[in-house]
Coordinates of C-alpha atoms in Angstrom, one line a residue:
M226 CA -15.9 -5.8 19.2
N227 CA -13.7 -2.7 19.2
Y228 CA -11.2 -4.2 21.7
I229 CA -10.5 -7.1 19.4
F230 CA -9.6 -4.6 16.7
V231 CA -7.3 -2.6 19.0
I232 CA -5.6 -5.8 20.3
F233 CA -5.1 -6.9 16.8
L234 CA -3.5 -3.6 15.8
L235 CA -1.1 -3.9 18.7
I236 CA -0.1 -7.4 17.8
T237 CA 0.5 -6.6 14.1
A238 CA 2.4 -3.5 15.0
C239 CA 5.1 -5.7 16.4
F240 CA 5.8 -7.2 13.1
H241 CA 7.2 -5.9 9.9
F242 CA 7.0 -8.7 7.2
I243 CA 6.2 -7.5 3.8
Q244 CA 6.1 -9.7 0.7
C245 CA 6.9 -8.0 -2.5
T246 CA 8.8 -8.7 -5.8
H247 CA 10.7 -5.5 -5.9
L248 CA 13.1 -5.5 -3.0
K249 CA 15.2 -2.6 -1.8
G250 CA 17.3 -2.5 1.3
T251 CA 20.6 -2.8 3.0
F252 CA 22.6 -5.6 4.5
K253 CA 24.8 -4.3 7.3
S254 CA 27.9 -5.4 9.1
N255 CA 26.0 -6.3 12.2
D256 CA 23.8 -8.7 10.2
F257 CA 25.2 -12.2 9.9
F258 CA 22.2 -13.5 8.0
K259 CA 19.3 -11.7 6.2
F260 CA 16.4 -13.5 4.7
L261 CA 14.9 -11.5 1.9
V262 CA 11.9 -13.2 0.5
K263 CA 10.2 -16.5 -0.3
F264 CA 8.8 -16.5 -3.9
G265 CA 6.9 -19.1 -5.9
F266 CA 7.9 -19.5 -9.6
Q267 CA 5.4 -20.9 -12.0
K268 CA 5.9 -24.2 -13.9
T269 CA 7.8 -23.6 -17.0
D270 CA 5.9 -24.3 -20.2
I271 CA 7.9 -26.6 -22.4
H272 CA 6.5 -25.0 -25.5
Q273 CA 7.1 -21.4 -24.3
K274 CA 10.2 -21.7 -22.1
E275 CA 11.6 -18.1 -22.7
S276 CA 8.4 -16.4 -21.7
T277 CA 7.4 -18.6 -18.8
H278 CA 10.8 -18.8 -16.9
G279 CA 11.2 -17.2 -13.6
Y280 CA 13.7 -14.4 -13.3
I281 CA 15.6 -12.9 -10.4
F282 CA 17.7 -9.8 -11.4
G283 CA 19.0 -6.7 -9.9
N284 CA 22.0 -4.8 -8.5
I285 CA 24.0 -5.3 -5.3
T286 CA 26.7 -2.8 -4.5
S287 CA 28.5 -1.2 -1.6
R288 CA 30.5 2.0 -0.9
Q289 CA 33.1 0.1 1.1
N290 CA 35.9 -2.1 -0.3
F291 CA 35.8 -5.8 0.6
P292 CA 38.9 -7.8 0.9
V293 CA 36.7 -10.9 0.3
Q294 CA 33.2 -11.0 -1.0
I295 CA 30.3 -12.5 1.0
T296 CA 27.4 -14.6 -0.3
F297 CA 24.1 -14.0 -1.9
A298 CA 22.1 -17.3 -2.1
V299 CA 19.0 -18.3 -4.1
L300 CA 17.9 -21.7 -3.0
D301 CA 15.1 -24.1 -3.5
R302 CA 13.5 -26.0 -0.6
S303 CA 15.8 -29.0 -0.7
Y304 CA 18.9 -26.9 0.0
F305 CA 17.3 -24.1 2.0
L306 CA 16.4 -26.2 5.0
E307 CA 19.8 -27.2 6.1
Y308 CA 21.3 -23.8 5.2
Y309 CA 18.6 -21.9 7.1
Q310 CA 18.5 -24.0 10.2
N311 CA 22.3 -23.8 10.8
R312 CA 22.3 -20.0 10.8
L313 CA 21.4 -20.0 14.5
I314 CA 24.7 -21.6 15.5
Y315 CA 26.5 -19.2 18.0
D316 CA 29.9 -19.8 16.6
K317 CA 29.6 -18.2 13.2
K318 CA 32.7 -19.9 11.8
E319 CA 31.1 -23.2 12.5
A320 CA 27.7 -21.9 11.3
C321 CA 29.2 -21.1 7.9
K322 CA 30.7 -24.5 7.5
R323 CA 27.4 -26.2 8.4
M324 CA 25.2 -23.9 6.3
F325 CA 27.3 -24.7 3.1
N326 CA 28.1 -28.3 4.0
T327 CA 26.0 -29.6 1.1
L328 CA 26.1 -26.5 -1.0
K329 CA 29.9 -26.6 -1.2
V330 CA 29.4 -29.4 -3.7
A331 CA 26.0 -28.6 -5.1
A332 CA 26.6 -24.9 -5.8
F333 CA 28.8 -24.0 -8.8
D334 CA 32.3 -22.7 -8.4
P335 CA 34.7 -22.7 -11.2
K336 CA 37.5 -24.3 -9.1
C337 CA 35.8 -26.0 -6.1
S338 CA 32.6 -27.3 -7.8
P339 CA 32.7 -26.9 -11.6
N340 CA 29.7 -29.3 -11.9
G341 CA 27.5 -27.5 -9.5
N342 CA 24.3 -25.5 -10.1
D343 CA 23.9 -21.7 -10.2
Y344 CA 22.7 -21.0 -6.6
L345 CA 25.3 -18.5 -5.3
R346 CA 26.7 -15.0 -6.1
K347 CA 29.7 -13.2 -4.6
I348 CA 28.6 -9.8 -3.3
P349 CA 28.9 -6.9 -3.4
C350 CA 29.2 -6.6 -7.2
P351 CA 31.7 -4.1 -8.7
K352 CA 30.0 -0.8 -9.3
G353 CA 29.0 -0.3 -13.0
Q354 CA 30.0 -3.9 -13.7
L355 CA 28.4 -7.4 -13.7
C356 CA 28.8 -9.6 -10.7
V357 CA 32.0 -11.6 -10.9
D358 CA 30.1 -14.8 -11.2
E359 CA 28.2 -13.7 -14.3
D360 CA 30.3 -15.1 -17.0
T361 CA 27.6 -14.9 -19.8
A362 CA 26.9 -11.1 -20.2
W363 CA 24.1 -11.6 -22.7
N364 CA 22.1 -13.7 -20.1
V365 CA 22.0 -10.7 -17.7
I366 CA 18.9 -8.4 -17.9
G367 CA 20.0 -5.0 -19.2
G368 CA 20.9 -2.3 -16.6
H369 CA 21.5 -5.0 -13.9
Q370 CA 24.4 -6.8 -12.4
F371 CA 23.2 -10.3 -12.0
T372 CA 20.4 -12.5 -13.3
Y373 CA 19.0 -15.9 -12.2
V374 CA 16.8 -17.9 -14.6
I375 CA 14.5 -20.4 -12.9
Q376 CA 13.2 -23.3 -14.8
D377 CA 11.0 -26.2 -13.5
L378 CA 9.3 -28.3 -16.1
V379 CA 7.6 -30.5 -13.5
Q380 CA 5.8 -28.2 -11.2
P381 CA 5.8 -24.7 -9.6
S382 CA 8.3 -24.3 -6.8
F383 CA 9.3 -21.9 -4.1
W384 CA 12.7 -20.4 -4.0
Y385 CA 14.3 -18.6 -1.0
V386 CA 16.5 -15.5 -1.3
S387 CA 19.0 -14.5 1.3
M388 CA 22.4 -12.9 2.1
V389 CA 24.9 -14.2 4.6
A390 CA 28.3 -13.0 5.8
C391 CA 30.2 -16.2 4.7
Y392 CA 32.7 -16.6 2.0
R393 CA 34.5 -19.6 0.3
D394 CA 38.3 -19.7 0.5
E395 CA 39.4 -20.1 -3.0
E396 CA 42.5 -22.1 -2.1
T397 CA 41.0 -24.6 0.4
C398 CA 37.3 -24.4 -0.8
E399 CA 36.3 -24.2 2.8
W400 CA 33.6 -21.8 4.0
H401 CA 34.5 -19.1 6.6
H402 CA 32.8 -16.3 8.5
Y403 CA 33.5 -12.8 7.2
E404 CA 34.6 -10.7 10.2
P405 CA 35.0 -7.1 9.0
N406 CA 37.4 -4.6 10.8
E407 CA 35.0 -1.8 10.1
H408 CA 31.3 -1.1 9.6
Y409 CA 29.9 -1.8 6.1
E410 CA 26.7 -1.6 4.2
I411 CA 25.6 -3.5 1.1
D412 CA 22.7 -2.1 -0.9
Y413 CA 20.4 -4.2 -3.0
D414 CA 17.7 -3.5 -5.5
M415 CA 16.3 -6.6 -7.1
W416 CA 13.1 -8.0 -8.9
L417 CA 11.6 -11.5 -8.8
V418 CA 9.1 -12.1 -11.6
N419 CA 7.3 -14.9 -13.4
G420 CA 8.0 -14.2 -17.1
N421 CA 10.5 -12.7 -19.3
P422 CA 11.2 -9.1 -18.4
N423 CA 12.5 -8.5 -21.9
N424 CA 9.1 -9.6 -23.3
S425 CA 6.7 -6.6 -23.3
A426 CA 3.8 -9.1 -23.8
Y427 CA 4.0 -10.6 -20.3
N428 CA 0.8 -11.2 -18.3
V429 CA 0.2 -8.4 -15.9
L430 CA -2.0 -10.8 -13.7
T431 CA 0.9 -13.2 -13.1
Y432 CA 4.2 -11.3 -13.8
Q433 CA 4.8 -9.7 -10.4
F434 CA 3.0 -12.3 -8.4
S435 CA 4.3 -15.3 -6.6
F436 CA 2.6 -18.4 -8.2
D437 CA 0.6 -19.1 -5.1
R438 CA -0.9 -15.6 -5.5
Q439 CA -1.3 -15.4 -9.2
N440 CA -4.8 -14.4 -10.5
T441 CA -5.7 -13.0 -7.0
L442 CA -6.1 -9.6 -8.8
E443 CA -9.0 -11.1 -10.8
L444 CA -10.6 -12.5 -7.8
H445 CA -10.4 -9.1 -6.0
L446 CA -11.9 -7.4 -9.1
L447 CA -14.7 -9.9 -9.2
L448 CA -15.5 -9.4 -5.5
W449 CA -15.4 -5.7 -5.8
L450 CA -17.9 -5.9 -8.6
C451 CA -20.2 -8.0 -6.6
Y452 CA -20.0 -5.7 -3.6
I453 CA -20.7 -2.7 -5.7
I454 CA -24.1 -4.3 -6.4
L455 CA -24.8 -5.9 -3.0
V456 CA -23.8 -3.0 -0.7
P457 CA -26.2 -0.3 -2.1
L458 CA -29.0 -2.9 -2.1
Q459 CA -28.2 -3.8 1.5
C460 CA -28.1 -0.1 2.6
Y461 CA -31.4 0.5 1.0
A462 CA -32.8 -2.6 2.8
V463 CA -31.6 -1.3 6.2
R464 CA -33.2 2.0 5.7
V465 CA -36.6 0.4 4.9
Q466 CA -36.4 -2.4 7.4
K467 CA -35.0 -1.1 10.7
H468 CA -34.2 -4.5 12.2
P469 CA -31.3 -5.4 14.5
V470 CA -30.3 -8.4 12.3
T471 CA -30.4 -6.2 9.2
K472 CA -28.3 -3.6 10.8
L473 CA -25.6 -6.1 12.1
F474 CA -25.4 -7.7 8.7
T475 CA -25.1 -4.3 7.0
A476 CA -22.3 -3.3 9.2
S477 CA -20.5 -6.5 8.5
L478 CA -21.0 -6.2 4.7
A479 CA -19.9 -2.5 4.6
I480 CA -16.7 -3.2 6.5
D481 CA -15.8 -6.0 4.3
F482 CA -16.4 -3.8 1.3
V483 CA -14.0 -1.3 2.6
A484 CA -11.5 -4.1 3.1
I485 CA -11.9 -5.3 -0.5
C486 CA -11.3 -1.7 -1.8
F487 CA -8.1 -1.4 0.2
I488 CA -6.8 -4.9 -0.9
L489 CA -7.8 -4.2 -4.5
V490 CA -5.9 -0.9 -4.6
H491 CA -2.8 -2.7 -3.2
S492 CA -3.2 -5.5 -5.7
L493 CA -3.5 -3.1 -8.7
K494 CA -0.4 -1.2 -7.7
F495 CA 1.5 -4.4 -6.9
S496 CA 0.8 -5.7 -10.4
L497 CA 2.5 -2.6 -11.8
D498 CA 5.5 -2.1 -9.4
G499 CA 5.9 -5.3 -7.4
V500 CA 5.5 -3.3 -4.1
G501 CA 1.9 -2.0 -3.9
F502 CA 0.7 -0.5 -0.7
P503 CA 1.6 -3.1 2.0
N504 CA 0.3 -1.0 4.9
L505 CA -3.0 -0.5 3.2
N506 CA -3.2 -4.2 2.4
M507 CA -2.7 -5.0 6.1
V508 CA -5.4 -2.5 7.1
G509 CA -7.7 -4.3 4.5
D510 CA -6.8 -7.6 6.1
I511 CA -7.6 -6.4 9.5
L512 CA -11.0 -5.0 8.4
D513 CA -11.7 -8.3 6.7
I514 CA -11.1 -10.1 9.9
L515 CA -13.3 -7.6 11.8
S516 CA -16.0 -8.2 9.2
R517 CA -15.8 -11.9 9.6
T518 CA -15.9 -11.8 13.4
L519 CA -18.9 -9.5 13.2
F520 CA -20.7 -11.9 10.8
M521 CA -19.9 -14.8 13.2
L522 CA -21.4 -12.9 16.1
L523 CA -24.6 -12.4 14.0
L524 CA -24.7 -16.2 13.2
L525 CA -24.3 -17.0 17.0
L526 CA -27.0 -14.5 17.9
L527 CA -29.5 -15.9 15.2
A528 CA -28.7 -19.5 16.5
K529 CA -29.9 -18.4 19.9
G530 CA -33.1 -16.9 18.3
W531 CA -32.2 -13.2 19.1
A532 CA -34.3 -10.8 17.1
V533 CA -36.2 -13.7 15.6
T534 CA -38.3 -15.2 18.3
R535 CA -37.2 -12.8 21.1
L536 CA -35.1 -9.8 21.7
E537 CA -33.8 -11.0 25.0
L538 CA -30.6 -12.9 24.7
T539 CA -29.9 -15.9 26.9
W540 CA -26.6 -17.5 27.8
K541 CA -24.8 -14.3 27.0
P542 CA -21.4 -15.4 28.6
L543 CA -21.3 -18.6 26.5
V544 CA -22.2 -16.8 23.3
F545 CA -19.6 -14.1 23.7
A546 CA -17.0 -16.5 24.9
I547 CA -17.4 -18.5 21.7
W548 CA -17.3 -15.3 19.6
L549 CA -14.2 -14.1 21.5
C550 CA -12.4 -17.4 20.9
Y551 CA -13.2 -17.2 17.3
G552 CA -11.8 -13.7 17.0
I553 CA -8.6 -14.6 18.9
V554 CA -8.0 -17.7 16.7
H555 CA -8.5 -15.7 13.6
I556 CA -6.0 -13.1 14.8
L557 CA -3.4 -15.7 15.8
L558 CA -3.7 -17.4 12.4
Y559 CA -3.1 -14.1 10.6
V560 CA -0.1 -13.2 12.7
W561 CA 1.3 -16.7 12.3
N562 CA 0.9 -16.4 8.5
L563 CA 2.7 -13.1 8.6
V564 CA 5.8 -14.1 10.5
G565 CA 5.8 -17.9 10.3
F566 CA 7.0 -18.5 6.7
T567 CA 9.5 -21.1 7.8
R568 CA 6.6 -23.3 8.9
S569 CA 5.5 -23.6 5.3
V570 CA 9.0 -24.5 4.0

């Protein structure tokens, strides 16, 4: 059992994929493309549009001067697929052309595409000023340089946020790769939220969370309350009835309770600052998987009649092979979920 836990730690240590709604970081000159986050915005209520819109707002600045500005993109699924897939083309000049093949018409530009939609921003933005694409100052959240307002009256939708070292030539309207002569860094600090940040009455259970994770805080609180009752009762039972099955079940329950505590602490802080404790949350997920695999082992042992009709266990290799396969599949699915966001696009 312990070796599965160790293997899982080694695997997840290879990945650094954190989902949060308050993003801080740096886009560097050796990055051609940087994917920032996939975020689900809730369906806009036609009767309460202002309070149910999705918002993306923040600051993007640099200490270096740029002869041309590169691109910050906020795209829905229909445009993101072509854009994202073409980033891998080795010739970056060609990559820029193909990435923006559809967007050069669909994305707004005052000269090249005046009827387009608001998908792109030129970055970095001038320090202390709004981004050059923000032509309506009152629409920008106070203290920030840019704001996107997301509205979908039909259904919730995922939006994908990224940066890429491409720029549009204002004369020819063609897209080119930005090749700097010196090292540069672009610092970003942004928020993605469901609800109007200017409205102090926003729902703390949904505001910071992607729509697919909304109300998970309530679920974690409910589970925690249930475990607060169940765990002491089970601990008392294992003291009274010293039985192998009871001990194994208590161990599984106790580990899962610790996992719920870690995840709940992360969720509570996440609801306040959009970041939470991602490492603590990952430890909670690991403990949850360990608890589930331990419980599966208990079920397999009971199915073989262990500690019920006899203490001797038959077909040990088969039982533990099935248990091992279950644990490995659980681990692989979790890792795939951490790093395989593009598969769910």
